[in-house]
Amino acid sequence: MVKVGMVGVGCISGIYLKNFFTVFKDVELVAVCDLVRERAENAQKLYNIPKLYDTMEEMFADPEIRLILNLTRPYQHYAVSKAALLAGKHVYSEKPLGADFEEGKELVAIAKEKGLFLGGAPDTFMGAGIQTCRKLIDQGIIGNVIGGRCALASHGMESWHPDPDFFYQRGGGPLFDMGPYYLTALINLLGGISQVYGYAQTSYPERLITSAPHYGEIIKVTIPTHIESILTFDSGVHVSLLTSFDIYNSRQTNIEIYGTKGTLYVPDPNNFGGNVMVKDGDAGEKGAVQFFDGENNKMVEYPLEFDYDTDFRCLGLDDIAVAIETGRPGRTTFRQTFHVLEAMTGILQSAKTGLPYVMTSHFEREAPMDPALPHGKL
């Protein structure tokens, strides 16, 4: 197994820790580190992790550790990943790769120069939901893709998250926080993006925290929180993407892909599973359930044909570990995370200039998941 050191033991670390020790068999967590030492101590005790480091530099100097899991806040991803790469460690980072395109370019350059793997979240596209959708598109169930619409609409994080401030600072916002799930799903369904166009605004310059332990505190918002964009894919297909922390409610959520034979309703890309629905597409796949919706239109629910249908974060890290060991391409490498980062940065740049942004990076889909592999082994 590839030995891993985790930097950052905040909210998202819980599911990673659980899956490290109960699911995935290609990685071994041997060390943790957090600026709040108590968090690292609690994780160490709960999971009997061998090592606890006071600083990330001490962890990066450990010759036993080959792969660093970067679970720090978004604006810290760049500095932590850069230090790990310079220390000769492979890196898997939570999304986004960096807070802007320039940070991403520097990290990719270092990884290439040193021959290191640089990968990152999200890995939800590797789950049963998106993989089943990819198979249906590739099989032509909805015909030729002609377009799509996506929406992430909520009223922010301050009503439930214990530390919501960073969601409204550099590296945060709905596009950089939730956008990677949608963009990563889209490029794995439709291929690379060639051009983006964006519109952005900050509807509320201040946000009131109503969750503990910071109840009553005011957040000064420094980034756009309502972003509309049009994505042009290499195939010529156009897809609209809305990401907003300013909307109280919206009926149009998640991802819809429109084809010449029907519409594919893609499950929430923030999850690994979900219901895969097709409207008026070619039915007849073995196991598909036909029914009629409220408009008396034929709908088909397709069974999930792949593994990992609940919260299996750490799946992408495991995939990178196997890529390190075998030399095969990884599904969550910087080829993907960098393309997504450029698209997000390009949307915001377009919003400032009023002009389309032409992508400079290129993305080709890696192989789909293999449903025949044993659970927890890639």
mmCIF file of C-alpha atoms in Angstrom:
data_model
loop_
_atom_site.group_PDB
_atom_site.id
_atom_site.type_symbol
_atom_site.label_atom_id
_atom_site.label_comp_id
_atom_site.label_asym_id
_atom_site.label_seq_id
_atom_site.Cartn_x
_atom_site.Cartn_y
_atom_site.Cartn_z
ATOM 1 C CA MET A 1 0.000 0.000 0.000
ATOM 2 C CA VAL A 2 1.044 3.589 -0.656
ATOM 3 C CA LYS A 3 1.669 5.361 2.658
ATOM 4 C CA VAL A 4 -0.175 8.670 3.031
ATOM 5 C CA GLY A 5 0.140 11.744 5.253
ATOM 6 C CA MET A 6 -2.953 13.924 5.806
ATOM 7 C CA VAL A 7 -2.591 17.696 6.208
ATOM 8 C CA GLY A 8 -5.773 19.283 7.578
ATOM 9 C CA VAL A 9 -8.225 17.467 9.843
ATOM 10 C CA GLY A 10 -11.307 19.665 9.457
ATOM 11 C CA CYS A 11 -14.926 18.901 8.536
ATOM 12 C CA ILE A 12 -14.280 16.961 5.321
ATOM 13 C CA SER A 13 -11.624 14.758 6.945
ATOM 14 C CA GLY A 14 -14.196 12.600 8.755
ATOM 15 C CA ILE A 15 -15.405 10.738 5.671
ATOM 16 C CA TYR A 16 -11.843 10.373 4.367
ATOM 17 C CA LEU A 17 -10.744 8.841 7.652
ATOM 18 C CA LYS A 18 -13.670 6.438 7.739
ATOM 19 C CA ASN A 19 -13.074 5.245 4.182
ATOM 20 C CA PHE A 20 -9.306 4.946 4.698
ATOM 21 C CA PHE A 21 -9.839 2.345 7.377
ATOM 22 C CA THR A 22 -12.991 0.591 6.194
ATOM 23 C CA VAL A 23 -12.959 0.575 2.379
ATOM 24 C CA PHE A 24 -9.800 1.276 0.427
ATOM 25 C CA LYS A 25 -6.968 -1.212 0.379
ATOM 26 C CA ASP A 26 -4.379 0.493 -1.857
ATOM 27 C CA VAL A 27 -3.543 3.288 0.615
ATOM 28 C CA GLU A 28 -2.438 3.416 4.245
ATOM 29 C CA LEU A 29 -2.788 6.553 6.359
ATOM 30 C CA VAL A 30 0.281 6.746 8.593
ATOM 31 C CA ALA A 31 0.364 10.400 9.736
ATOM 32 C CA VAL A 32 -1.840 13.441 10.392
ATOM 33 C CA CYS A 33 -1.155 17.132 10.915
ATOM 34 C CA ASP A 34 -3.343 20.165 11.641
ATOM 35 C CA LEU A 35 -2.781 23.734 12.823
ATOM 36 C CA VAL A 36 -5.260 22.912 15.576
ATOM 37 C CA ARG A 37 -3.343 20.086 17.229
ATOM 38 C CA GLU A 38 -6.415 18.817 19.079
ATOM 39 C CA ARG A 39 -8.066 17.871 15.797
ATOM 40 C CA ALA A 40 -5.092 15.768 14.773
ATOM 41 C CA GLU A 41 -4.905 14.187 18.217
ATOM 42 C CA ASN A 42 -8.568 13.187 18.100
ATOM 43 C CA ALA A 43 -8.155 11.584 14.690
ATOM 44 C CA GLN A 44 -5.017 9.766 15.808
ATOM 45 C CA LYS A 45 -6.746 8.311 18.852
ATOM 46 C CA LEU A 46 -9.950 7.373 17.028
ATOM 47 C CA TYR A 47 -8.189 5.511 14.204
ATOM 48 C CA ASN A 48 -4.911 4.543 15.879
ATOM 49 C CA ILE A 49 -2.841 6.480 13.334
ATOM 50 C CA PRO A 50 0.882 5.868 13.973
ATOM 51 C CA LYS A 51 2.241 9.418 13.617
ATOM 52 C CA LEU A 52 1.210 12.967 14.486
ATOM 53 C CA TYR A 53 3.251 15.929 13.267
ATOM 54 C CA ASP A 54 3.236 19.488 14.620
ATOM 55 C CA THR A 55 4.083 20.979 11.219
ATOM 56 C CA MET A 56 3.584 19.925 7.630
ATOM 57 C CA GLU A 57 7.311 20.440 6.999
ATOM 58 C CA GLU A 58 8.092 17.699 9.516
ATOM 59 C CA MET A 59 5.609 15.419 7.777
ATOM 60 C CA PHE A 60 7.070 16.153 4.332
ATOM 61 C CA ALA A 61 10.521 15.168 5.642
ATOM 62 C CA ASP A 62 9.293 11.684 6.576
ATOM 63 C CA PRO A 63 10.791 9.273 3.993
ATOM 64 C CA GLU A 64 8.086 6.674 4.660
ATOM 65 C CA ILE A 65 5.337 8.948 3.353
ATOM 66 C CA ARG A 66 4.976 9.025 -0.432
ATOM 67 C CA LEU A 67 1.632 10.723 -0.953
ATOM 68 C CA ILE A 68 0.215 13.832 0.761
ATOM 69 C CA LEU A 69 -3.534 14.323 1.171
ATOM 70 C CA ASN A 70 -4.173 18.074 1.287
ATOM 71 C CA LEU A 71 -7.450 18.797 3.134
ATOM 72 C CA THR A 72 -6.703 22.399 4.095
ATOM 73 C CA ARG A 73 -8.894 25.398 3.275
ATOM 74 C CA PRO A 74 -9.140 26.360 -0.427
ATOM 75 C CA TYR A 75 -6.868 29.414 -0.203
ATOM 76 C CA GLN A 76 -4.225 27.212 1.483
ATOM 77 C CA HIS A 77 -4.207 24.459 -1.150
ATOM 78 C CA TYR A 78 -1.523 26.096 -3.277
ATOM 79 C CA ALA A 79 1.032 26.670 -0.505
ATOM 80 C CA VAL A 80 0.595 23.212 1.029
ATOM 81 C CA SER A 81 0.688 21.368 -2.289
ATOM 82 C CA LYS A 82 3.708 23.368 -3.476
ATOM 83 C CA ALA A 83 5.681 22.611 -0.309
ATOM 84 C CA ALA A 84 4.833 18.910 -0.579
ATOM 85 C CA LEU A 85 5.844 18.726 -4.247
ATOM 86 C CA LEU A 86 9.117 20.543 -3.580
ATOM 87 C CA ALA A 87 9.786 17.972 -0.851
ATOM 88 C CA GLY A 88 9.401 15.203 -3.436
ATOM 89 C CA LYS A 89 5.934 13.986 -2.413
ATOM 90 C CA HIS A 90 3.041 13.075 -4.657
ATOM 91 C CA VAL A 91 -0.046 15.175 -3.835
ATOM 92 C CA TYR A 92 -3.800 14.686 -3.820
ATOM 93 C CA SER A 93 -5.677 17.864 -2.889
ATOM 94 C CA GLU A 94 -9.264 18.664 -2.106
ATOM 95 C CA LYS A 95 -10.815 20.987 -4.673
ATOM 96 C CA PRO A 96 -9.899 23.403 -6.075
ATOM 97 C CA LEU A 97 -6.344 22.779 -7.256
ATOM 98 C CA GLY A 98 -5.546 26.432 -6.523
ATOM 99 C CA ALA A 99 -7.283 29.737 -5.924
ATOM 100 C CA ASP A 100 -6.551 30.913 -9.482
ATOM 101 C CA PHE A 101 -5.071 29.781 -12.790
ATOM 102 C CA GLU A 102 -1.573 31.088 -12.027
ATOM 103 C CA GLU A 103 -1.345 29.001 -8.855
ATOM 104 C CA GLY A 104 -2.447 25.945 -10.819
ATOM 105 C CA LYS A 105 0.118 26.544 -13.547
ATOM 106 C CA GLU A 106 2.955 26.733 -11.036
ATOM 107 C CA LEU A 107 1.888 23.535 -9.272
ATOM 108 C CA VAL A 108 1.587 21.656 -12.565
ATOM 109 C CA ALA A 109 5.028 22.899 -13.664
ATOM 110 C CA ILE A 110 6.636 21.670 -10.425
ATOM 111 C CA ALA A 111 4.911 18.285 -10.656
ATOM 112 C CA LYS A 112 6.045 17.818 -14.253
ATOM 113 C CA GLU A 113 9.607 18.909 -13.487
ATOM 114 C CA LYS A 114 9.898 16.475 -10.587
ATOM 115 C CA GLY A 115 7.982 13.623 -12.201
ATOM 116 C CA LEU A 116 5.379 13.574 -9.430
ATOM 117 C CA PHE A 117 1.665 12.811 -9.451
ATOM 118 C CA LEU A 118 -0.530 15.812 -8.677
ATOM 119 C CA GLY A 119 -4.191 14.948 -8.367
ATOM 120 C CA GLY A 120 -7.287 16.029 -6.603
ATOM 121 C CA ALA A 121 -10.974 16.086 -5.870
ATOM 122 C CA PRO A 122 -13.708 15.793 -6.732
ATOM 123 C CA ASP A 123 -13.831 12.045 -7.257
ATOM 124 C CA THR A 124 -17.624 11.761 -7.204
ATOM 125 C CA PHE A 125 -17.612 11.321 -11.003
ATOM 126 C CA MET A 126 -16.015 7.901 -10.386
ATOM 127 C CA GLY A 127 -19.113 6.788 -8.502
ATOM 128 C CA ALA A 128 -21.999 4.678 -9.739
ATOM 129 C CA GLY A 129 -24.228 7.608 -10.735
ATOM 130 C CA ILE A 130 -21.993 9.560 -13.114
ATOM 131 C CA GLN A 131 -20.356 6.391 -14.482
ATOM 132 C CA THR A 132 -23.781 4.981 -15.380
ATOM 133 C CA CYS A 133 -24.666 8.275 -17.080
ATOM 134 C CA ARG A 134 -21.419 8.201 -19.052
ATOM 135 C CA LYS A 135 -22.218 4.707 -20.285
ATOM 136 C CA LEU A 136 -25.729 5.735 -21.377
ATOM 137 C CA ILE A 137 -24.413 8.766 -23.283
ATOM 138 C CA ASP A 138 -21.672 6.725 -24.932
ATOM 139 C CA GLN A 139 -24.244 4.073 -25.922
ATOM 140 C CA GLY A 140 -26.383 6.728 -27.598
ATOM 141 C CA ILE A 141 -29.436 6.252 -25.378
ATOM 142 C CA ILE A 142 -30.307 9.966 -25.753
ATOM 143 C CA GLY A 143 -28.885 10.219 -29.274
ATOM 144 C CA ASN A 144 -26.402 12.956 -30.118
ATOM 145 C CA VAL A 145 -25.892 15.491 -27.335
ATOM 146 C CA ILE A 146 -27.167 18.935 -28.321
ATOM 147 C CA GLY A 147 -26.817 20.848 -25.050
ATOM 148 C CA GLY A 148 -27.431 20.954 -21.340
ATOM 149 C CA ARG A 149 -28.269 22.989 -18.254
ATOM 150 C CA CYS A 150 -26.818 22.801 -14.746
ATOM 151 C CA ALA A 151 -27.627 24.626 -11.544
ATOM 152 C CA LEU A 152 -26.323 24.781 -8.005
ATOM 153 C CA ALA A 153 -28.653 27.136 -6.183
ATOM 154 C CA SER A 154 -28.583 27.668 -2.423
ATOM 155 C CA HIS A 155 -28.465 30.494 0.074
ATOM 156 C CA GLY A 156 -24.985 29.830 1.341
ATOM 157 C CA MET A 157 -23.231 28.016 4.134
ATOM 158 C CA GLU A 158 -23.609 30.385 7.085
ATOM 159 C CA SER A 159 -26.751 28.731 8.432
ATOM 160 C CA TRP A 160 -25.154 25.323 9.062
ATOM 161 C CA HIS A 161 -21.358 25.238 8.622
ATOM 162 C CA PRO A 162 -19.298 25.697 11.829
ATOM 163 C CA ASP A 163 -16.685 27.872 10.067
ATOM 164 C CA PRO A 164 -18.374 29.430 7.014
ATOM 165 C CA ASP A 165 -16.125 32.483 6.630
ATOM 166 C CA PHE A 166 -13.746 30.942 4.077
ATOM 167 C CA PHE A 167 -16.605 30.190 1.666
ATOM 168 C CA TYR A 168 -16.813 33.933 1.005
ATOM 169 C CA GLN A 169 -13.108 34.638 0.604
ATOM 170 C CA ARG A 170 -10.562 34.060 -2.162
ATOM 171 C CA GLY A 171 -10.696 30.471 -3.371
ATOM 172 C CA GLY A 172 -14.287 30.111 -2.165
ATOM 173 C CA GLY A 173 -17.683 31.097 -3.493
ATOM 174 C CA PRO A 174 -20.185 28.836 -5.244
ATOM 175 C CA LEU A 175 -18.104 28.490 -8.409
ATOM 176 C CA PHE A 176 -14.876 27.401 -6.711
ATOM 177 C CA ASP A 177 -16.577 25.468 -3.918
ATOM 178 C CA MET A 178 -19.339 23.588 -5.761
ATOM 179 C CA GLY A 179 -18.458 24.291 -9.379
ATOM 180 C CA PRO A 180 -15.741 21.601 -9.479
ATOM 181 C CA TYR A 181 -18.365 18.882 -8.913
ATOM 182 C CA TYR A 182 -20.417 20.064 -11.879
ATOM 183 C CA LEU A 183 -17.522 20.826 -14.207
ATOM 184 C CA THR A 184 -15.736 17.565 -13.415
ATOM 185 C CA ALA A 185 -18.917 15.589 -14.047
ATOM 186 C CA LEU A 186 -19.525 17.451 -17.314
ATOM 187 C CA ILE A 187 -16.065 16.916 -18.783
ATOM 188 C CA ASN A 188 -16.214 13.223 -17.899
ATOM 189 C CA LEU A 189 -19.580 13.001 -19.650
ATOM 190 C CA LEU A 190 -18.926 15.286 -22.636
ATOM 191 C CA GLY A 191 -15.149 15.794 -22.970
ATOM 192 C CA GLY A 192 -12.995 18.894 -22.737
ATOM 193 C CA ILE A 193 -14.057 22.557 -22.710
ATOM 194 C CA SER A 194 -12.814 24.953 -25.405
ATOM 195 C CA GLN A 195 -14.359 28.270 -24.340
ATOM 196 C CA VAL A 196 -16.299 29.816 -21.452
ATOM 197 C CA TYR A 197 -18.364 32.950 -21.007
ATOM 198 C CA GLY A 198 -19.422 34.315 -17.652
ATOM 199 C CA TYR A 199 -21.445 36.844 -15.689
ATOM 200 C CA ALA A 200 -20.876 37.358 -11.958
ATOM 201 C CA GLN A 201 -22.117 39.498 -9.087
ATOM 202 C CA THR A 202 -21.986 39.785 -5.302
ATOM 203 C CA SER A 203 -25.597 40.155 -4.219
ATOM 204 C CA TYR A 204 -24.928 40.447 -0.477
ATOM 205 C CA PRO A 205 -21.736 42.261 0.614
ATOM 206 C CA GLU A 206 -22.207 40.894 4.142
ATOM 207 C CA ARG A 207 -23.523 37.580 5.487
ATOM 208 C CA LEU A 208 -24.873 36.899 9.000
ATOM 209 C CA ILE A 209 -23.722 33.630 10.561
ATOM 210 C CA THR A 210 -26.580 31.747 12.240
ATOM 211 C CA SER A 211 -24.692 28.546 13.042
ATOM 212 C CA ALA A 212 -22.614 27.660 16.086
ATOM 213 C CA PRO A 213 -20.000 28.479 17.277
ATOM 214 C CA HIS A 214 -19.886 31.831 15.395
ATOM 215 C CA TYR A 215 -23.571 32.724 15.689
ATOM 216 C CA GLY A 216 -24.194 36.441 15.190
ATOM 217 C CA GLU A 217 -20.858 37.238 13.538
ATOM 218 C CA ILE A 218 -20.750 39.114 10.212
ATOM 219 C CA ILE A 219 -18.831 37.852 7.175
ATOM 220 C CA LYS A 220 -17.438 40.414 4.736
ATOM 221 C CA VAL A 221 -17.921 38.911 1.262
ATOM 222 C CA THR A 222 -14.942 39.475 -1.060
ATOM 223 C CA ILE A 223 -15.825 37.258 -4.044
ATOM 224 C CA PRO A 224 -18.742 36.812 -6.503
ATOM 225 C CA THR A 225 -21.573 34.704 -5.128
ATOM 226 C CA HIS A 226 -23.911 34.493 -8.132
ATOM 227 C CA ILE A 227 -22.305 33.300 -11.387
ATOM 228 C CA GLU A 228 -23.951 32.437 -14.706
ATOM 229 C CA SER A 229 -21.814 30.862 -17.419
ATOM 230 C CA ILE A 230 -21.935 29.234 -20.840
ATOM 231 C CA LEU A 231 -19.503 26.388 -21.509
ATOM 232 C CA THR A 232 -18.526 25.451 -25.054
ATOM 233 C CA PHE A 233 -17.147 21.925 -25.348
ATOM 234 C CA ASP A 234 -14.638 20.647 -27.891
ATOM 235 C CA SER A 235 -17.531 18.869 -29.598
ATOM 236 C CA GLY A 236 -19.305 22.212 -30.154
ATOM 237 C CA VAL A 237 -21.987 21.465 -27.536
ATOM 238 C CA HIS A 238 -23.025 24.392 -25.299
ATOM 239 C CA VAL A 239 -24.039 23.913 -21.654
ATOM 240 C CA SER A 240 -25.210 26.600 -19.231
ATOM 241 C CA LEU A 241 -24.014 26.509 -15.607
ATOM 242 C CA LEU A 242 -25.446 28.504 -12.706
ATOM 243 C CA THR A 243 -23.685 28.493 -9.342
ATOM 244 C CA SER A 244 -25.140 30.702 -6.634
ATOM 245 C CA PHE A 245 -25.113 31.200 -2.872
ATOM 246 C CA ASP A 246 -27.738 33.944 -3.259
ATOM 247 C CA ILE A 247 -30.866 31.957 -4.216
ATOM 248 C CA TYR A 248 -33.407 30.761 -1.680
ATOM 249 C CA ASN A 249 -34.918 28.068 -3.882
ATOM 250 C CA SER A 250 -34.809 26.728 -7.440
ATOM 251 C CA ARG A 251 -36.606 23.825 -9.080
ATOM 252 C CA GLN A 252 -33.911 23.460 -11.735
ATOM 253 C CA THR A 253 -30.996 21.794 -9.982
ATOM 254 C CA ASN A 254 -28.208 19.368 -10.807
ATOM 255 C CA ILE A 255 -27.435 18.458 -14.440
ATOM 256 C CA GLU A 256 -29.654 17.901 -17.465
ATOM 257 C CA ILE A 257 -28.134 16.678 -20.732
ATOM 258 C CA TYR A 258 -30.269 17.136 -23.852
ATOM 259 C CA GLY A 259 -29.959 14.755 -26.794
ATOM 260 C CA THR A 260 -31.649 14.212 -30.147
ATOM 261 C CA LYS A 261 -33.570 11.241 -28.689
ATOM 262 C CA GLY A 262 -34.192 12.328 -25.110
ATOM 263 C CA THR A 263 -33.061 14.043 -21.922
ATOM 264 C CA LEU A 264 -30.720 12.552 -19.326
ATOM 265 C CA TYR A 265 -31.228 13.652 -15.717
ATOM 266 C CA VAL A 266 -27.840 13.277 -14.027
ATOM 267 C CA PRO A 267 -27.851 12.782 -10.238
ATOM 268 C CA ASP A 268 -26.296 15.350 -7.894
ATOM 269 C CA PRO A 269 -22.567 15.467 -8.825
ATOM 270 C CA ASN A 270 -21.730 16.134 -5.175
ATOM 271 C CA ASN A 271 -22.784 12.536 -4.510
ATOM 272 C CA PHE A 272 -21.527 9.198 -5.774
ATOM 273 C CA GLY A 273 -24.892 7.553 -6.436
ATOM 274 C CA GLY A 274 -28.419 8.820 -7.094
ATOM 275 C CA ASN A 275 -31.235 8.150 -9.539
ATOM 276 C CA VAL A 276 -30.384 8.073 -13.241
ATOM 277 C CA MET A 277 -33.431 9.081 -15.285
ATOM 278 C CA VAL A 278 -34.044 9.359 -19.025
ATOM 279 C CA LYS A 279 -37.075 11.022 -20.606
ATOM 280 C CA ASP A 280 -38.289 9.814 -24.023
ATOM 281 C CA GLY A 281 -34.970 8.114 -24.773
ATOM 282 C CA ASP A 282 -34.517 4.650 -26.237
ATOM 283 C CA ALA A 283 -35.766 2.271 -23.553
ATOM 284 C CA GLY A 284 -35.147 -1.426 -23.361
ATOM 285 C CA GLU A 285 -31.890 -1.677 -21.459
ATOM 286 C CA LYS A 286 -31.926 -4.729 -19.253
ATOM 287 C CA GLY A 287 -33.170 -3.805 -15.798
ATOM 288 C CA ALA A 288 -34.486 -0.346 -16.790
ATOM 289 C CA VAL A 289 -37.842 0.563 -15.245
ATOM 290 C CA GLN A 290 -40.375 2.388 -17.434
ATOM 291 C CA PHE A 291 -43.076 4.646 -16.006
ATOM 292 C CA PHE A 292 -44.911 7.876 -16.812
ATOM 293 C CA ASP A 293 -44.340 11.206 -15.111
ATOM 294 C CA GLY A 294 -46.981 13.808 -14.297
ATOM 295 C CA GLU A 295 -47.021 15.052 -17.886
ATOM 296 C CA ASN A 296 -47.760 11.543 -19.154
ATOM 297 C CA ASN A 297 -44.361 11.394 -20.801
ATOM 298 C CA LYS A 298 -42.411 8.187 -20.791
ATOM 299 C CA MET A 299 -39.592 8.080 -18.258
ATOM 300 C CA VAL A 300 -37.008 5.381 -17.700
ATOM 301 C CA GLU A 301 -34.956 4.855 -14.541
ATOM 302 C CA TYR A 302 -31.742 3.001 -15.237
ATOM 303 C CA PRO A 303 -30.095 0.824 -12.619
ATOM 304 C CA LEU A 304 -26.655 1.837 -11.391
ATOM 305 C CA GLU A 305 -24.173 -0.435 -13.125
ATOM 306 C CA PHE A 306 -21.032 0.497 -11.223
ATOM 307 C CA ASP A 307 -19.648 0.319 -7.694
ATOM 308 C CA TYR A 308 -19.454 3.156 -5.132
ATOM 309 C CA ASP A 309 -22.981 4.518 -4.786
ATOM 310 C CA THR A 310 -22.707 6.251 -1.392
ATOM 311 C CA ASP A 311 -20.119 8.627 0.093
ATOM 312 C CA PHE A 312 -16.800 7.060 -0.928
ATOM 313 C CA ARG A 313 -14.530 10.108 -0.780
ATOM 314 C CA CYS A 314 -10.970 8.795 -0.892
ATOM 315 C CA LEU A 315 -11.798 6.891 -4.090
ATOM 316 C CA GLY A 316 -9.801 9.371 -6.174
ATOM 317 C CA LEU A 317 -6.867 9.225 -3.761
ATOM 318 C CA ASP A 318 -6.855 5.436 -4.073
ATOM 319 C CA ASP A 319 -6.880 5.776 -7.856
ATOM 320 C CA ILE A 320 -3.837 8.075 -7.726
ATOM 321 C CA ALA A 321 -2.044 5.638 -5.413
ATOM 322 C CA VAL A 322 -2.554 2.825 -7.914
ATOM 323 C CA ALA A 323 -1.365 5.095 -10.726
ATOM 324 C CA ILE A 324 1.796 5.825 -8.720
ATOM 325 C CA GLU A 325 2.457 2.124 -8.229
ATOM 326 C CA THR A 326 1.562 0.886 -11.729
ATOM 327 C CA GLY A 327 2.333 3.845 -13.983
ATOM 328 C CA ARG A 328 -1.143 3.760 -15.546
ATOM 329 C CA PRO A 329 -2.940 7.082 -16.096
ATOM 330 C CA GLY A 330 -4.843 8.359 -13.079
ATOM 331 C CA ARG A 331 -8.431 9.518 -13.405
ATOM 332 C CA THR A 332 -8.024 12.401 -10.945
ATOM 333 C CA THR A 333 -4.661 13.869 -12.015
ATOM 334 C CA PHE A 334 -3.948 17.539 -12.735
ATOM 335 C CA ARG A 335 -4.964 16.971 -16.356
ATOM 336 C CA GLN A 336 -8.489 17.109 -14.981
ATOM 337 C CA THR A 337 -8.210 19.416 -11.958
ATOM 338 C CA PHE A 338 -6.150 21.979 -13.901
ATOM 339 C CA HIS A 339 -8.667 22.022 -16.773
ATOM 340 C CA VAL A 340 -11.475 22.630 -14.284
ATOM 341 C CA LEU A 341 -9.479 25.353 -12.513
ATOM 342 C CA GLU A 342 -8.837 27.153 -15.804
ATOM 343 C CA ALA A 343 -12.522 26.956 -16.719
ATOM 344 C CA MET A 344 -13.533 28.520 -13.388
ATOM 345 C CA THR A 345 -10.871 31.217 -13.590
ATOM 346 C CA GLY A 346 -11.879 31.858 -17.201
ATOM 347 C CA ILE A 347 -15.541 32.312 -16.255
ATOM 348 C CA LEU A 348 -14.636 34.995 -13.713
ATOM 349 C CA GLN A 349 -12.229 36.669 -16.146
ATOM 350 C CA SER A 350 -14.937 36.709 -18.797
ATOM 351 C CA ALA A 351 -17.329 38.254 -16.287
ATOM 352 C CA LYS A 352 -14.856 41.121 -15.787
ATOM 353 C CA THR A 353 -14.007 41.695 -19.462
ATOM 354 C CA GLY A 354 -17.361 40.904 -21.048
ATOM 355 C CA LEU A 355 -15.526 38.710 -23.562
ATOM 356 C CA PRO A 356 -15.387 34.928 -23.993
ATOM 357 C CA TYR A 357 -12.370 33.180 -22.491
ATOM 358 C CA VAL A 358 -10.600 30.675 -24.749
ATOM 359 C CA MET A 359 -9.168 27.696 -22.884
ATOM 360 C CA THR A 360 -5.458 26.882 -23.170
ATOM 361 C CA SER A 361 -5.517 23.478 -21.455
ATOM 362 C CA HIS A 362 -6.928 20.349 -23.067
ATOM 363 C CA PHE A 363 -8.759 17.413 -21.518
ATOM 364 C CA GLU A 364 -9.335 13.871 -22.758
ATOM 365 C CA ARG A 365 -11.448 11.461 -20.734
ATOM 366 C CA GLU A 366 -9.650 8.571 -19.060
ATOM 367 C CA ALA A 367 -11.020 5.031 -19.058
ATOM 368 C CA PRO A 368 -14.359 4.466 -17.327
ATOM 369 C CA MET A 369 -14.486 2.573 -14.058
ATOM 370 C CA ASP A 370 -14.300 -1.218 -14.156
ATOM 371 C CA PRO A 371 -17.334 -2.700 -12.361
ATOM 372 C CA ALA A 372 -15.643 -6.106 -12.182
ATOM 373 C CA LEU A 373 -12.930 -5.005 -9.721
ATOM 374 C CA PRO A 374 -13.227 -6.001 -6.049
ATOM 375 C CA HIS A 375 -14.710 -3.310 -3.795
ATOM 376 C CA GLY A 376 -11.961 -1.063 -2.408
ATOM 377 C CA LYS A 377 -9.324 -2.149 -4.955
ATOM 378 C CA LEU A 378 -8.481 -0.215 -8.113
#
